[in-house]
Amino acid sequence: MAKRSMQQWFDAYGVSHKNPTNKLIHWICVPTIFFSILGLIYLIRTPNLPLVGEHLVLAIVSLLVLVFYFLRSKTIFVGMVVWLAFCWWLAMTLEAHLPWPFWAVCLTLFVLAWIGQFYGHKIEGKKPSFFEDLQFLMIGPAWLMGFIYRKLGIAY
């Protein structure tokens, strides 16, 4: 199978994301799902190690996610590094300061965001792209990053 360019991935993803309401829902729900999954993985503790502390599982998952983006677009990879670092920081901050268990917050956000996603696709009248190819679960965040890049005039 020929390797798709990032634009080809975005074009394929965009087929089921044309409705403005669905797009708006995705701007809210895709980053929320990304963060909530990262937050849940953040809570998996391992022995305290240099560089990653108690977060070896999170470091490994983050590395695999970043390799996925690196192999598709070096520019999108850079943006996703920044987004992932922000999510790590947010997870550390929220876990330390929220009055509720962080796992419950992440799980609630995850469920609500998926409800939002499926509602958006009901409005769109098309199934989510990941039913076609699971890689689209990773393309969603990059697709949003692509919008930001286009606004900034950054090629991907």
mmCIF file of C-alpha atoms in Angstrom:
data_model
loop_
_atom_site.group_PDB
_atom_site.id
_atom_site.type_symbol
_atom_site.label_atom_id
_atom_site.label_comp_id
_atom_site.label_asym_id
_atom_site.label_seq_id
_atom_site.Cartn_x
_atom_site.Cartn_y
_atom_site.Cartn_z
ATOM 1 C CA MET A 1 0.000 0.000 0.000
ATOM 2 C CA ALA A 2 1.362 3.419 -0.951
ATOM 3 C CA LYS A 3 2.131 5.798 1.866
ATOM 4 C CA ARG A 4 -0.456 8.575 2.181
ATOM 5 C CA SER A 5 0.680 12.157 2.469
ATOM 6 C CA MET A 6 -0.631 14.112 5.437
ATOM 7 C CA GLN A 7 -2.891 16.058 3.067
ATOM 8 C CA GLN A 8 -4.330 12.779 1.748
ATOM 9 C CA TRP A 9 -5.037 11.705 5.344
ATOM 10 C CA PHE A 10 -6.684 15.078 6.026
ATOM 11 C CA ASP A 11 -8.741 14.900 2.828
ATOM 12 C CA ALA A 12 -9.971 11.394 3.683
ATOM 13 C CA TYR A 13 -10.773 12.452 7.251
ATOM 14 C CA GLY A 14 -12.489 15.616 6.044
ATOM 15 C CA VAL A 15 -15.050 13.653 4.001
ATOM 16 C CA SER A 16 -17.026 12.928 7.168
ATOM 17 C CA HIS A 17 -16.292 16.309 8.780
ATOM 18 C CA LYS A 18 -17.901 18.951 6.555
ATOM 19 C CA ASN A 19 -20.834 20.100 8.682
ATOM 20 C CA PRO A 20 -19.894 23.277 10.634
ATOM 21 C CA THR A 21 -21.557 22.024 13.833
ATOM 22 C CA ASN A 22 -19.736 18.700 13.612
ATOM 23 C CA LYS A 23 -16.459 20.546 13.017
ATOM 24 C CA LEU A 24 -17.063 22.742 16.069
ATOM 25 C CA ILE A 25 -17.866 19.678 18.171
ATOM 26 C CA HIS A 26 -14.611 18.115 16.960
ATOM 27 C CA TRP A 27 -12.632 21.206 17.990
ATOM 28 C CA ILE A 28 -13.897 20.637 21.530
ATOM 29 C CA CYS A 29 -14.105 16.856 21.735
ATOM 30 C CA VAL A 30 -10.986 15.643 19.894
ATOM 31 C CA PRO A 31 -8.540 17.526 22.169
ATOM 32 C CA THR A 32 -10.634 16.493 25.180
ATOM 33 C CA ILE A 33 -10.454 12.822 24.222
ATOM 34 C CA PHE A 34 -6.719 13.088 23.544
ATOM 35 C CA PHE A 35 -6.151 14.728 26.926
ATOM 36 C CA SER A 36 -8.425 12.375 28.865
ATOM 37 C CA ILE A 37 -6.662 9.293 27.460
ATOM 38 C CA LEU A 38 -3.299 10.818 28.211
ATOM 39 C CA GLY A 39 -4.547 11.699 31.713
ATOM 40 C CA LEU A 40 -5.636 8.133 32.383
ATOM 41 C CA ILE A 41 -2.292 6.785 31.156
ATOM 42 C CA TYR A 42 -0.539 9.421 33.286
ATOM 43 C CA LEU A 43 -2.091 7.775 36.344
ATOM 44 C CA ILE A 44 -0.334 4.449 35.662
ATOM 45 C CA ARG A 45 2.615 4.641 38.032
ATOM 46 C CA THR A 46 5.898 2.786 37.643
ATOM 47 C CA PRO A 47 9.098 2.822 39.712
ATOM 48 C CA ASN A 48 10.640 6.286 39.840
ATOM 49 C CA LEU A 49 13.123 6.482 36.948
ATOM 50 C CA PRO A 50 15.446 9.201 35.622
ATOM 51 C CA LEU A 51 13.800 11.560 33.081
ATOM 52 C CA VAL A 52 10.299 10.058 33.300
ATOM 53 C CA GLY A 53 9.844 9.709 37.062
ATOM 54 C CA GLU A 54 6.894 7.420 37.762
ATOM 55 C CA HIS A 55 5.512 7.798 34.246
ATOM 56 C CA LEU A 56 7.327 5.169 32.178
ATOM 57 C CA VAL A 57 4.099 3.910 30.579
ATOM 58 C CA LEU A 58 3.109 7.448 29.631
ATOM 59 C CA ALA A 59 6.578 8.090 28.199
ATOM 60 C CA ILE A 60 6.417 4.922 26.076
ATOM 61 C CA VAL A 61 2.894 5.665 24.816
ATOM 62 C CA SER A 62 3.853 9.286 24.104
ATOM 63 C CA LEU A 63 6.913 8.139 22.175
ATOM 64 C CA LEU A 64 4.809 5.752 20.069
ATOM 65 C CA VAL A 65 2.253 8.486 19.365
ATOM 66 C CA LEU A 66 4.987 10.891 18.341
ATOM 67 C CA VAL A 67 6.614 8.288 16.069
ATOM 68 C CA PHE A 68 3.229 7.905 14.341
ATOM 69 C CA TYR A 69 3.164 11.657 13.598
ATOM 70 C CA PHE A 70 6.879 11.868 12.747
ATOM 71 C CA LEU A 71 6.499 9.189 10.070
ATOM 72 C CA ARG A 72 3.646 11.126 8.442
ATOM 73 C CA SER A 73 4.755 14.752 8.757
ATOM 74 C CA LYS A 74 7.777 16.265 10.492
ATOM 75 C CA THR A 75 5.951 19.588 10.816
ATOM 76 C CA ILE A 76 2.783 18.101 12.330
ATOM 77 C CA PHE A 77 5.087 16.100 14.618
ATOM 78 C CA VAL A 78 6.490 19.362 16.046
ATOM 79 C CA GLY A 79 3.020 20.704 16.778
ATOM 80 C CA MET A 80 2.006 17.414 18.374
ATOM 81 C CA VAL A 81 5.118 17.480 20.586
ATOM 82 C CA VAL A 82 3.981 20.878 21.869
ATOM 83 C CA TRP A 83 0.381 19.650 22.338
ATOM 84 C CA LEU A 84 1.536 16.483 24.106
ATOM 85 C CA ALA A 85 3.838 18.463 26.416
ATOM 86 C CA PHE A 86 0.948 20.784 27.257
ATOM 87 C CA CYS A 87 -1.265 17.773 28.031
ATOM 88 C CA TRP A 88 1.437 16.281 30.304
ATOM 89 C CA TRP A 89 1.725 19.604 32.147
ATOM 90 C CA LEU A 90 -2.058 19.927 32.433
ATOM 91 C CA ALA A 91 -2.370 16.384 33.782
ATOM 92 C CA MET A 92 0.270 17.063 36.448
ATOM 93 C CA THR A 93 -1.345 20.365 37.386
ATOM 94 C CA LEU A 94 -4.919 19.083 37.544
ATOM 95 C CA GLU A 95 -4.019 15.948 39.484
ATOM 96 C CA ALA A 96 -2.252 18.099 42.065
ATOM 97 C CA HIS A 97 -4.984 20.723 42.417
ATOM 98 C CA LEU A 98 -8.407 19.264 41.650
ATOM 99 C CA PRO A 99 -10.669 18.454 44.587
ATOM 100 C CA TRP A 100 -11.918 15.304 42.763
ATOM 101 C CA PRO A 101 -10.049 12.158 41.816
ATOM 102 C CA PHE A 102 -8.200 12.839 38.577
ATOM 103 C CA TRP A 103 -9.153 9.435 37.127
ATOM 104 C CA ALA A 104 -12.852 10.312 37.579
ATOM 105 C CA VAL A 105 -12.363 13.663 35.831
ATOM 106 C CA CYS A 106 -10.556 12.011 32.898
ATOM 107 C CA LEU A 107 -13.125 9.241 32.604
ATOM 108 C CA THR A 108 -16.004 11.728 32.694
ATOM 109 C CA LEU A 109 -14.356 13.925 30.060
ATOM 110 C CA PHE A 110 -13.681 10.864 27.897
ATOM 111 C CA VAL A 111 -17.298 9.662 28.003
ATOM 112 C CA LEU A 112 -18.814 13.117 27.472
ATOM 113 C CA ALA A 113 -16.453 13.893 24.595
ATOM 114 C CA TRP A 114 -17.301 10.624 22.825
ATOM 115 C CA ILE A 115 -20.999 11.342 23.257
ATOM 116 C CA GLY A 116 -20.301 14.715 21.647
ATOM 117 C CA GLN A 117 -18.357 13.096 18.802
ATOM 118 C CA PHE A 118 -21.138 10.653 17.982
ATOM 119 C CA TYR A 119 -23.725 13.438 18.213
ATOM 120 C CA GLY A 120 -21.638 15.474 15.750
ATOM 121 C CA HIS A 121 -21.556 12.554 13.352
ATOM 122 C CA LYS A 122 -25.308 12.111 13.722
ATOM 123 C CA ILE A 123 -25.666 15.738 12.626
ATOM 124 C CA GLU A 124 -23.139 15.136 9.829
ATOM 125 C CA GLY A 125 -25.013 12.048 8.690
ATOM 126 C CA LYS A 126 -21.783 10.067 8.292
ATOM 127 C CA LYS A 127 -20.032 7.471 10.402
ATOM 128 C CA PRO A 128 -16.796 8.444 12.166
ATOM 129 C CA SER A 129 -13.722 7.866 9.997
ATOM 130 C CA PHE A 130 -12.135 5.437 12.428
ATOM 131 C CA PHE A 131 -14.797 2.861 11.495
ATOM 132 C CA GLU A 132 -12.950 2.722 8.148
ATOM 133 C CA ASP A 133 -9.392 2.773 9.533
ATOM 134 C CA LEU A 134 -8.327 2.967 13.196
ATOM 135 C CA GLN A 135 -5.446 5.255 12.229
ATOM 136 C CA PHE A 136 -8.032 8.017 11.897
ATOM 137 C CA LEU A 137 -8.163 8.097 15.705
ATOM 138 C CA MET A 138 -4.660 9.562 15.484
ATOM 139 C CA ILE A 139 -5.406 11.704 12.435
ATOM 140 C CA GLY A 140 -8.182 13.653 14.219
ATOM 141 C CA PRO A 141 -5.798 15.664 16.434
ATOM 142 C CA ALA A 142 -3.417 16.195 13.506
ATOM 143 C CA TRP A 143 -6.339 17.347 11.328
ATOM 144 C CA LEU A 144 -7.038 20.105 13.854
ATOM 145 C CA MET A 145 -3.329 20.958 13.979
ATOM 146 C CA GLY A 146 -3.454 21.205 10.178
ATOM 147 C CA PHE A 147 -6.124 23.925 10.446
ATOM 148 C CA ILE A 148 -3.915 25.882 12.828
ATOM 149 C CA TYR A 149 -0.929 25.451 10.510
ATOM 150 C CA ARG A 150 -2.886 26.680 7.479
ATOM 151 C CA LYS A 151 -3.983 29.791 9.416
ATOM 152 C CA LEU A 152 -0.331 30.430 10.314
ATOM 153 C CA GLY A 153 0.890 29.694 6.782
ATOM 154 C CA ILE A 154 2.929 26.663 7.913
ATOM 155 C CA ALA A 155 3.285 23.829 5.400
ATOM 156 C CA TYR A 156 2.845 20.253 6.544
#
